PDB file of C-alpha atoms in Angstrom:
ATOM      1  CA  GLN A   1      10.243   4.865 -19.345  1.00 69.00           C
ATOM      2  CA  LYS A   2       7.332   3.480 -17.364  1.00 79.00           C
ATOM      3  CA  GLU A   3       7.131   4.483 -13.724  1.00 90.00           C
ATOM      4  CA  VAL A   4       6.618   0.870 -12.679  1.00 94.00           C
ATOM      5  CA  GLU A   5       8.154  -2.084 -14.491  1.00 94.00           C
ATOM      6  CA  GLN A   6       7.000  -5.642 -14.008  1.00 95.00           C
ATOM      7  CA  ASP A   7       7.905  -8.717 -16.027  1.00 90.00           C
ATOM      8  CA  PRO A   8       4.686 -10.059 -17.586  1.00 88.00           C
ATOM      9  CA  GLY A   9       5.807 -13.694 -17.466  1.00 88.00           C
ATOM     10  CA  PRO A  10       4.313 -16.222 -17.632  1.00 93.00           C
ATOM     11  CA  LEU A  11       6.140 -17.678 -14.670  1.00 95.00           C
ATOM     12  CA  SER A  12       5.584 -21.411 -14.352  1.00 96.00           C
ATOM     13  CA  VAL A  13       6.521 -23.235 -11.152  1.00 96.00           C
ATOM     14  CA  PRO A  14       5.773 -26.701  -9.774  1.00 97.00           C
ATOM     15  CA  GLU A  15       3.438 -27.045  -6.833  1.00 97.00           C
ATOM     16  CA  GLY A  16       5.233 -26.497  -3.540  1.00 97.00           C
ATOM     17  CA  ALA A  17       7.921 -24.242  -4.994  1.00 97.00           C
ATOM     18  CA  ILE A  18       8.567 -20.658  -3.983  1.00 97.00           C
ATOM     19  CA  VAL A  19       7.193 -18.045  -6.354  1.00 97.00           C
ATOM     20  CA  SER A  20       9.336 -14.940  -6.591  1.00 97.00           C
ATOM     21  CA  LEU A  21       7.863 -11.790  -8.110  1.00 97.00           C
ATOM     22  CA  ASN A  22       9.289  -8.320  -8.366  1.00 97.00           C
ATOM     23  CA  CYS A  23       8.773  -4.800  -9.624  1.00 97.00           C
ATOM     24  CA  THR A  24      11.124  -1.914 -10.157  1.00 97.00           C
ATOM     25  CA  TYR A  25      10.150   1.715 -10.139  1.00 96.00           C
ATOM     26  CA  SER A  26      11.616   5.085 -10.954  1.00 95.00           C
ATOM     27  CA  ASN A  27       9.745   7.518  -8.681  1.00 94.00           C
ATOM     28  CA  SER A  28      11.583   7.793  -5.374  1.00 94.00           C
ATOM     29  CA  ALA A  29       8.520   9.496  -3.845  1.00 94.00           C
ATOM     30  CA  PHE A  30       6.553   6.243  -3.717  1.00 94.00           C
ATOM     31  CA  GLN A  31       5.926   5.265  -0.100  1.00 94.00           C
ATOM     32  CA  TYR A  32       3.094   2.747  -0.271  1.00 94.00           C
ATOM     33  CA  PHE A  33       3.621  -0.536  -2.058  1.00 96.00           C
ATOM     34  CA  MET A  34       0.812  -2.982  -2.735  1.00 95.00           C
ATOM     35  CA  TRP A  35       0.502  -6.428  -4.214  1.00 97.00           C
ATOM     36  CA  TYR A  36      -2.734  -7.571  -5.790  1.00 96.00           C
ATOM     37  CA  ARG A  37      -3.848 -10.925  -7.134  1.00 96.00           C
ATOM     38  CA  GLN A  38      -6.140 -10.983 -10.137  1.00 93.00           C
ATOM     39  CA  TYR A  39      -7.860 -14.087 -11.365  1.00 92.00           C
ATOM     40  CA  SER A  40      -9.064 -14.248 -14.935  1.00 86.00           C
ATOM     41  CA  ARG A  41     -12.109 -12.028 -15.538  1.00 80.00           C
ATOM     42  CA  LYS A  42     -12.038 -10.800 -11.935  1.00 85.00           C
ATOM     43  CA  GLY A  43     -10.963  -7.560 -10.327  1.00 87.00           C
ATOM     44  CA  PRO A  44      -7.706  -7.230  -8.390  1.00 92.00           C
ATOM     45  CA  GLU A  45      -7.725  -8.400  -4.782  1.00 93.00           C
ATOM     46  CA  LEU A  46      -5.337  -6.879  -2.254  1.00 93.00           C
ATOM     47  CA  LEU A  47      -2.811  -9.357  -0.872  1.00 95.00           C
ATOM     48  CA  MET A  48      -0.505  -7.104   1.073  1.00 92.00           C
ATOM     49  CA  TYR A  49       0.645  -3.552   1.380  1.00 91.00           C
ATOM     50  CA  THR A  50       3.819  -2.135   2.860  1.00 93.00           C
ATOM     51  CA  TYR A  51       4.690   1.344   3.940  1.00 90.00           C
ATOM     52  CA  SER A  52       8.238   2.485   3.185  1.00 88.00           C
ATOM     53  CA  SER A  53      11.079  -0.048   3.340  1.00 87.00           C
ATOM     54  CA  GLY A  54      11.223  -3.389   5.039  1.00 87.00           C
ATOM     55  CA  ASN A  55       9.620  -6.787   5.064  1.00 92.00           C
ATOM     56  CA  LYS A  56       6.110  -7.890   5.831  1.00 94.00           C
ATOM     57  CA  GLU A  57       4.876 -11.432   6.213  1.00 96.00           C
ATOM     58  CA  ASP A  58       1.354 -12.783   6.092  1.00 94.00           C
ATOM     59  CA  GLY A  59       0.958 -16.533   6.037  1.00 96.00           C
ATOM     60  CA  ARG A  60       2.631 -17.884   2.905  1.00 97.00           C
ATOM     61  CA  PHE A  61       3.226 -14.393   1.519  1.00 97.00           C
ATOM     62  CA  THR A  62       6.227 -12.149   2.165  1.00 97.00           C
ATOM     63  CA  ALA A  63       6.599  -8.674   0.738  1.00 97.00           C
ATOM     64  CA  GLN A  64       9.911  -6.861   0.643  1.00 96.00           C
ATOM     65  CA  VAL A  65      10.653  -3.252  -0.216  1.00 96.00           C
ATOM     66  CA  ASP A  66      14.118  -1.888  -0.949  1.00 94.00           C
ATOM     67  CA  LYS A  67      13.689   1.814  -1.515  1.00 93.00           C
ATOM     68  CA  SER A  68      17.400   2.391  -2.051  1.00 93.00           C
ATOM     69  CA  SER A  69      17.256   0.101  -5.082  1.00 94.00           C
ATOM     70  CA  LYS A  70      13.678   1.038  -6.023  1.00 95.00           C
ATOM     71  CA  TYR A  71      12.805  -2.648  -6.021  1.00 95.00           C
ATOM     72  CA  ILE A  72       9.976  -4.567  -4.427  1.00 97.00           C
ATOM     73  CA  SER A  73       9.366  -8.287  -4.191  1.00 97.00           C
ATOM     74  CA  LEU A  74       6.640 -10.722  -3.315  1.00 98.00           C
ATOM     75  CA  PHE A  75       7.404 -14.300  -2.328  1.00 98.00           C
ATOM     76  CA  ILE A  76       4.814 -17.052  -2.165  1.00 98.00           C
ATOM     77  CA  ARG A  77       5.919 -20.125  -0.220  1.00 97.00           C
ATOM     78  CA  ASP A  78       4.517 -23.605  -0.708  1.00 97.00           C
ATOM     79  CA  SER A  79       2.739 -22.542  -3.883  1.00 97.00           C
ATOM     80  CA  GLN A  80      -0.557 -24.170  -4.771  1.00 97.00           C
ATOM     81  CA  PRO A  81      -2.381 -24.495  -8.108  1.00 96.00           C
ATOM     82  CA  SER A  82      -4.945 -22.062  -6.663  1.00 96.00           C
ATOM     83  CA  ASP A  83      -2.174 -19.445  -6.617  1.00 97.00           C
ATOM     84  CA  SER A  84      -2.244 -19.443 -10.413  1.00 97.00           C
ATOM     85  CA  ALA A  85      -3.245 -15.888 -11.281  1.00 97.00           C
ATOM     86  CA  THR A  86      -1.838 -12.568 -12.396  1.00 95.00           C
ATOM     87  CA  TYR A  87      -0.028 -10.638  -9.689  1.00 97.00           C
ATOM     88  CA  LEU A  88       0.020  -6.867  -9.875  1.00 96.00           C
ATOM     89  CA  CYS A  89       2.229  -4.505  -7.989  1.00 97.00           C
ATOM     90  CA  ALA A  90       0.980  -0.990  -7.291  1.00 96.00           C
ATOM     91  CA  MET A  91       2.501   2.062  -5.672  1.00 95.00           C
ATOM     92  CA  SER A  92       1.464   5.451  -4.444  1.00 94.00           C
ATOM     93  CA  THR A  93       3.150   8.467  -2.942  1.00 92.00           C
ATOM     94  CA  ASP A  94       0.522   9.163  -0.289  1.00 85.00           C
ATOM     95  CA  SER A  95      -2.343   7.391   1.413  1.00 79.00           C
ATOM     96  CA  TRP A  96      -4.644   9.440  -0.806  1.00 82.00           C
ATOM     97  CA  GLY A  97      -2.421   9.287  -3.867  1.00 82.00           C
ATOM     98  CA  LYS A  98      -3.301   7.610  -7.112  1.00 89.00           C
ATOM     99  CA  PHE A  99      -1.985   4.144  -7.729  1.00 92.00           C
ATOM    100  CA  GLN A 100       0.618   3.352 -10.365  1.00 94.00           C
ATOM    101  CA  PHE A 101       0.304  -0.278 -11.369  1.00 94.00           C
ATOM    102  CA  GLY A 102       2.734  -2.658 -12.949  1.00 95.00           C
ATOM    103  CA  ALA A 103       1.544  -4.620 -15.963  1.00 93.00           C
ATOM    104  CA  GLY A 104       1.191  -7.788 -13.896  1.00 94.00           C
ATOM    105  CA  THR A 105       3.011 -11.124 -13.884  1.00 96.00           C
ATOM    106  CA  GLN A 106       1.083 -14.226 -14.846  1.00 96.00           C
ATOM    107  CA  VAL A 107       1.901 -17.121 -12.542  1.00 97.00           C
ATOM    108  CA  VAL A 108       1.079 -20.742 -13.306  1.00 97.00           C
ATOM    109  CA  VAL A 109       1.533 -23.338 -10.568  1.00 97.00           C
ATOM    110  CA  THR A 110       1.490 -26.821 -12.021  1.00 96.00           C
ATOM    111  CA  PRO A 111       0.370 -29.835  -9.937  1.00 93.00           C
TER     112      PRO A 111
ATOM    113  CA  GLY B   1     -17.580  -7.674   3.209  1.00 67.00           C
ATOM    114  CA  ALA B   2     -16.308  -4.903   0.909  1.00 87.00           C
ATOM    115  CA  VAL B   3     -17.855  -6.131  -2.306  1.00 91.00           C
ATOM    116  CA  VAL B   4     -17.925  -4.046  -5.455  1.00 95.00           C
ATOM    117  CA  SER B   5     -20.003  -5.096  -8.429  1.00 95.00           C
ATOM    118  CA  GLN B   6     -20.037  -3.942 -12.023  1.00 97.00           C
ATOM    119  CA  HIS B   7     -22.672  -4.228 -14.675  1.00 97.00           C
ATOM    120  CA  PRO B   8     -22.555  -5.334 -17.377  1.00 97.00           C
ATOM    121  CA  SER B   9     -19.613  -7.730 -17.231  1.00 96.00           C
ATOM    122  CA  TRP B  10     -19.167  -7.436 -20.966  1.00 96.00           C
ATOM    123  CA  VAL B  11     -20.720  -5.405 -23.721  1.00 97.00           C
ATOM    124  CA  ILE B  12     -20.436  -5.261 -27.491  1.00 97.00           C
ATOM    125  CA  CYS B  13     -21.616  -2.149 -29.248  1.00 96.00           C
ATOM    126  CA  LYS B  14     -21.452  -0.477 -32.623  1.00 96.00           C
ATOM    127  CA  SER B  15     -19.122   2.407 -33.293  1.00 97.00           C
ATOM    128  CA  GLY B  16     -20.769   5.739 -32.520  1.00 96.00           C
ATOM    129  CA  THR B  17     -23.096   4.487 -29.824  1.00 97.00           C
ATOM    130  CA  SER B  18     -22.860   5.243 -26.098  1.00 97.00           C
ATOM    131  CA  VAL B  19     -22.352   2.665 -23.409  1.00 97.00           C
ATOM    132  CA  LYS B  20     -23.058   3.004 -19.690  1.00 97.00           C
ATOM    133  CA  ILE B  21     -21.215   0.933 -17.090  1.00 97.00           C
ATOM    134  CA  GLU B  22     -22.416   0.773 -13.495  1.00 97.00           C
ATOM    135  CA  CYS B  23     -20.275   0.304 -10.419  1.00 96.00           C
ATOM    136  CA  ARG B  24     -21.900  -0.446  -7.076  1.00 96.00           C
ATOM    137  CA  SER B  25     -20.549  -0.892  -3.569  1.00 95.00           C
ATOM    138  CA  LEU B  26     -22.786  -3.574  -2.114  1.00 95.00           C
ATOM    139  CA  ASP B  27     -22.010  -3.527   1.584  1.00 93.00           C
ATOM    140  CA  PHE B  28     -20.387  -0.194   2.299  1.00 93.00           C
ATOM    141  CA  GLN B  29     -20.767   3.453   1.448  1.00 93.00           C
ATOM    142  CA  ALA B  30     -18.207   4.514  -1.124  1.00 92.00           C
ATOM    143  CA  THR B  31     -16.920   7.968  -0.350  1.00 90.00           C
ATOM    144  CA  THR B  32     -14.498   7.707  -3.230  1.00 91.00           C
ATOM    145  CA  MET B  33     -14.755   5.774  -6.447  1.00 94.00           C
ATOM    146  CA  PHE B  34     -12.176   5.231  -9.150  1.00 95.00           C
ATOM    147  CA  TRP B  35     -12.349   4.208 -12.782  1.00 97.00           C
ATOM    148  CA  TYR B  36      -9.471   2.382 -14.435  1.00 96.00           C
ATOM    149  CA  ARG B  37      -8.839   1.124 -17.937  1.00 95.00           C
ATOM    150  CA  GLN B  38      -6.680  -1.857 -18.770  1.00 91.00           C
ATOM    151  CA  PHE B  39      -5.500  -2.715 -22.264  1.00 89.00           C
ATOM    152  CA  PRO B  40      -4.175  -6.223 -22.989  1.00 85.00           C
ATOM    153  CA  LYS B  41      -0.756  -6.871 -21.476  1.00 82.00           C
ATOM    154  CA  GLN B  42      -0.703  -3.380 -20.003  1.00 87.00           C
ATOM    155  CA  SER B  43      -1.164  -2.028 -16.527  1.00 89.00           C
ATOM    156  CA  LEU B  44      -4.319  -0.587 -15.053  1.00 92.00           C
ATOM    157  CA  MET B  45      -4.430   3.100 -15.782  1.00 94.00           C
ATOM    158  CA  LEU B  46      -6.437   5.438 -13.618  1.00 95.00           C
ATOM    159  CA  MET B  47      -8.941   7.421 -15.650  1.00 96.00           C
ATOM    160  CA  ALA B  48     -10.687   9.434 -12.974  1.00 95.00           C
ATOM    161  CA  THR B  49     -11.452   9.756  -9.281  1.00 92.00           C
ATOM    162  CA  SER B  50     -14.841  10.810  -7.992  1.00 90.00           C
ATOM    163  CA  ASN B  51     -16.362  11.719  -4.684  1.00 87.00           C
ATOM    164  CA  GLU B  52     -20.073  11.411  -4.069  1.00 82.00           C
ATOM    165  CA  GLY B  53     -21.913  14.514  -5.174  1.00 80.00           C
ATOM    166  CA  SER B  54     -18.853  16.135  -6.734  1.00 83.00           C
ATOM    167  CA  LYS B  55     -17.484  16.340 -10.223  1.00 87.00           C
ATOM    168  CA  ALA B  56     -14.954  13.698 -11.099  1.00 92.00           C
ATOM    169  CA  THR B  57     -11.260  14.534 -11.333  1.00 93.00           C
ATOM    170  CA  TYR B  58      -9.891  13.219 -14.600  1.00 95.00           C
ATOM    171  CA  GLU B  59      -6.330  12.144 -15.231  1.00 94.00           C
ATOM    172  CA  GLN B  60      -4.292  13.911 -17.840  1.00 94.00           C
ATOM    173  CA  GLY B  61      -5.118  12.704 -21.318  1.00 93.00           C
ATOM    174  CA  VAL B  62      -8.590  11.378 -20.440  1.00 95.00           C
ATOM    175  CA  GLU B  63     -11.365  13.224 -22.271  1.00 94.00           C
ATOM    176  CA  LYS B  64     -14.004  14.144 -19.738  1.00 93.00           C
ATOM    177  CA  ASP B  65     -16.584  14.818 -22.465  1.00 94.00           C
ATOM    178  CA  LYS B  66     -16.080  11.337 -23.830  1.00 96.00           C
ATOM    179  CA  PHE B  67     -15.962   9.462 -20.538  1.00 97.00           C
ATOM    180  CA  LEU B  68     -18.796  10.825 -18.430  1.00 96.00           C
ATOM    181  CA  ILE B  69     -18.639   9.866 -14.785  1.00 94.00           C
ATOM    182  CA  ASN B  70     -21.511  10.281 -12.367  1.00 91.00           C
ATOM    183  CA  HIS B  71     -21.208   9.504  -8.665  1.00 89.00           C
ATOM    184  CA  ALA B  72     -24.730  10.360  -7.662  1.00 82.00           C
ATOM    185  CA  SER B  73     -24.971   8.269  -4.523  1.00 90.00           C
ATOM    186  CA  LEU B  74     -22.696   6.664  -1.949  1.00 92.00           C
ATOM    187  CA  THR B  75     -23.182   3.252  -3.530  1.00 94.00           C
ATOM    188  CA  LEU B  76     -23.321   3.937  -7.250  1.00 94.00           C
ATOM    189  CA  SER B  77     -21.042   5.413  -9.878  1.00 94.00           C
ATOM    190  CA  THR B  78     -21.554   5.225 -13.616  1.00 95.00           C
ATOM    191  CA  LEU B  79     -19.143   5.577 -16.506  1.00 97.00           C
ATOM    192  CA  THR B  80     -20.647   6.446 -19.867  1.00 97.00           C
ATOM    193  CA  VAL B  81     -18.473   6.055 -22.922  1.00 97.00           C
ATOM    194  CA  THR B  82     -20.008   8.439 -25.429  1.00 96.00           C
ATOM    195  CA  SER B  83     -19.711   7.910 -29.174  1.00 96.00           C
ATOM    196  CA  ALA B  84     -17.591   4.821 -28.621  1.00 96.00           C
ATOM    197  CA  HIS B  85     -14.970   3.875 -31.203  1.00 96.00           C
ATOM    198  CA  PRO B  86     -12.955   0.685 -31.664  1.00 96.00           C
ATOM    199  CA  GLU B  87      -9.967   2.233 -29.873  1.00 95.00           C
ATOM    200  CA  ASP B  88     -12.143   2.504 -26.742  1.00 96.00           C
ATOM    201  CA  SER B  89     -12.338  -1.293 -26.604  1.00 96.00           C
ATOM    202  CA  SER B  90     -10.768  -2.213 -23.299  1.00 95.00           C
ATOM    203  CA  PHE B  91     -11.326  -3.652 -19.848  1.00 94.00           C
ATOM    204  CA  TYR B  92     -12.847  -1.054 -17.535  1.00 97.00           C
ATOM    205  CA  ILE B  93     -12.508  -1.619 -13.801  1.00 96.00           C
ATOM    206  CA  CYS B  94     -13.963   0.455 -11.019  1.00 97.00           C
ATOM    207  CA  SER B  95     -12.890   0.517  -7.424  1.00 95.00           C
ATOM    208  CA  ALA B  96     -14.360   2.080  -4.334  1.00 94.00           C
ATOM    209  CA  SER B  97     -13.241   3.148  -0.912  1.00 92.00           C
ATOM    210  CA  PRO B  98     -15.283   4.052   2.155  1.00 91.00           C
ATOM    211  CA  GLU B  99     -12.628   6.592   3.027  1.00 83.00           C
ATOM    212  CA  GLN B 100     -10.967   9.653   1.567  1.00 80.00           C
ATOM    213  CA  ASN B 101      -7.513   8.284   2.218  1.00 79.00           C
ATOM    214  CA  ARG B 102      -5.820   5.063   3.331  1.00 82.00           C
ATOM    215  CA  TRP B 103      -6.588   3.825  -0.158  1.00 81.00           C
ATOM    216  CA  GLN B 104      -3.678   1.421   0.027  1.00 80.00           C
ATOM    217  CA  GLU B 105      -5.749  -0.785   2.287  1.00 82.00           C
ATOM    218  CA  THR B 106      -9.313   0.358   1.668  1.00 87.00           C
ATOM    219  CA  GLN B 107      -9.652   0.375  -2.110  1.00 91.00           C
ATOM    220  CA  TYR B 108     -11.831  -2.504  -3.312  1.00 93.00           C
ATOM    221  CA  PHE B 109     -12.047  -3.447  -6.965  1.00 95.00           C
ATOM    222  CA  GLY B 110     -14.953  -4.549  -9.059  1.00 95.00           C
ATOM    223  CA  PRO B 111     -14.751  -7.510 -11.451  1.00 94.00           C
ATOM    224  CA  GLY B 112     -14.444  -5.292 -14.518  1.00 95.00           C
ATOM    225  CA  THR B 113     -16.404  -4.713 -17.704  1.00 97.00           C
ATOM    226  CA  ARG B 114     -15.044  -5.797 -21.023  1.00 95.00           C
ATOM    227  CA  LEU B 115     -16.065  -3.411 -23.798  1.00 97.00           C
ATOM    228  CA  LEU B 116     -15.767  -4.298 -27.456  1.00 97.00           C
ATOM    229  CA  VAL B 117     -16.644  -1.633 -29.992  1.00 97.00           C
ATOM    230  CA  LEU B 118     -17.194  -2.877 -33.529  1.00 96.00           C
TER     231      LEU B 118
END
């Protein structure tokens, strides 16, 4: 079993819709949870990170962490075609710990 | 700010040859650098972590004699794939951090190098 599971998609949504992404994990020691966006042939770019449980909002992006269920989510409101990319979740146990990545979900926002 | 570059962006080589990939932090000093490998439809997998002037720490299952990592300066790390074989074909991504922790918010990724070994 992989430590981090993420549905690869593709997830296709119309422009303006809410994009809902999630990852599940098995290691209860994870404390830091990150979401990255990766455009084709580019490196991952940090969108948000969360420490422990709870919600965090930044503009159109909301990250949620439910440690009791070992489940994290990323919501993108008012999606735009420019949001079309692969979204990766990543987790670590410490601030100096190695990252465990999900496989990434490809998102396509259609005009 | 916080730009990481990689060179080359893609490379094709013959089986048995060695390939060197460079990773540079352009506008900050990278105390720590990381090398990842990503196969199609799979997650990024950490290969090794290096600190400037020190030997790299390799992840379990990564052959250190095959994947030579040099972090000779605070802005440059190199990954050399020695005696490359077709199974080494992958997308190699480096990342860098100006710090020794807080990597969740200070780890910046390069654009990656696509390696194809024929």
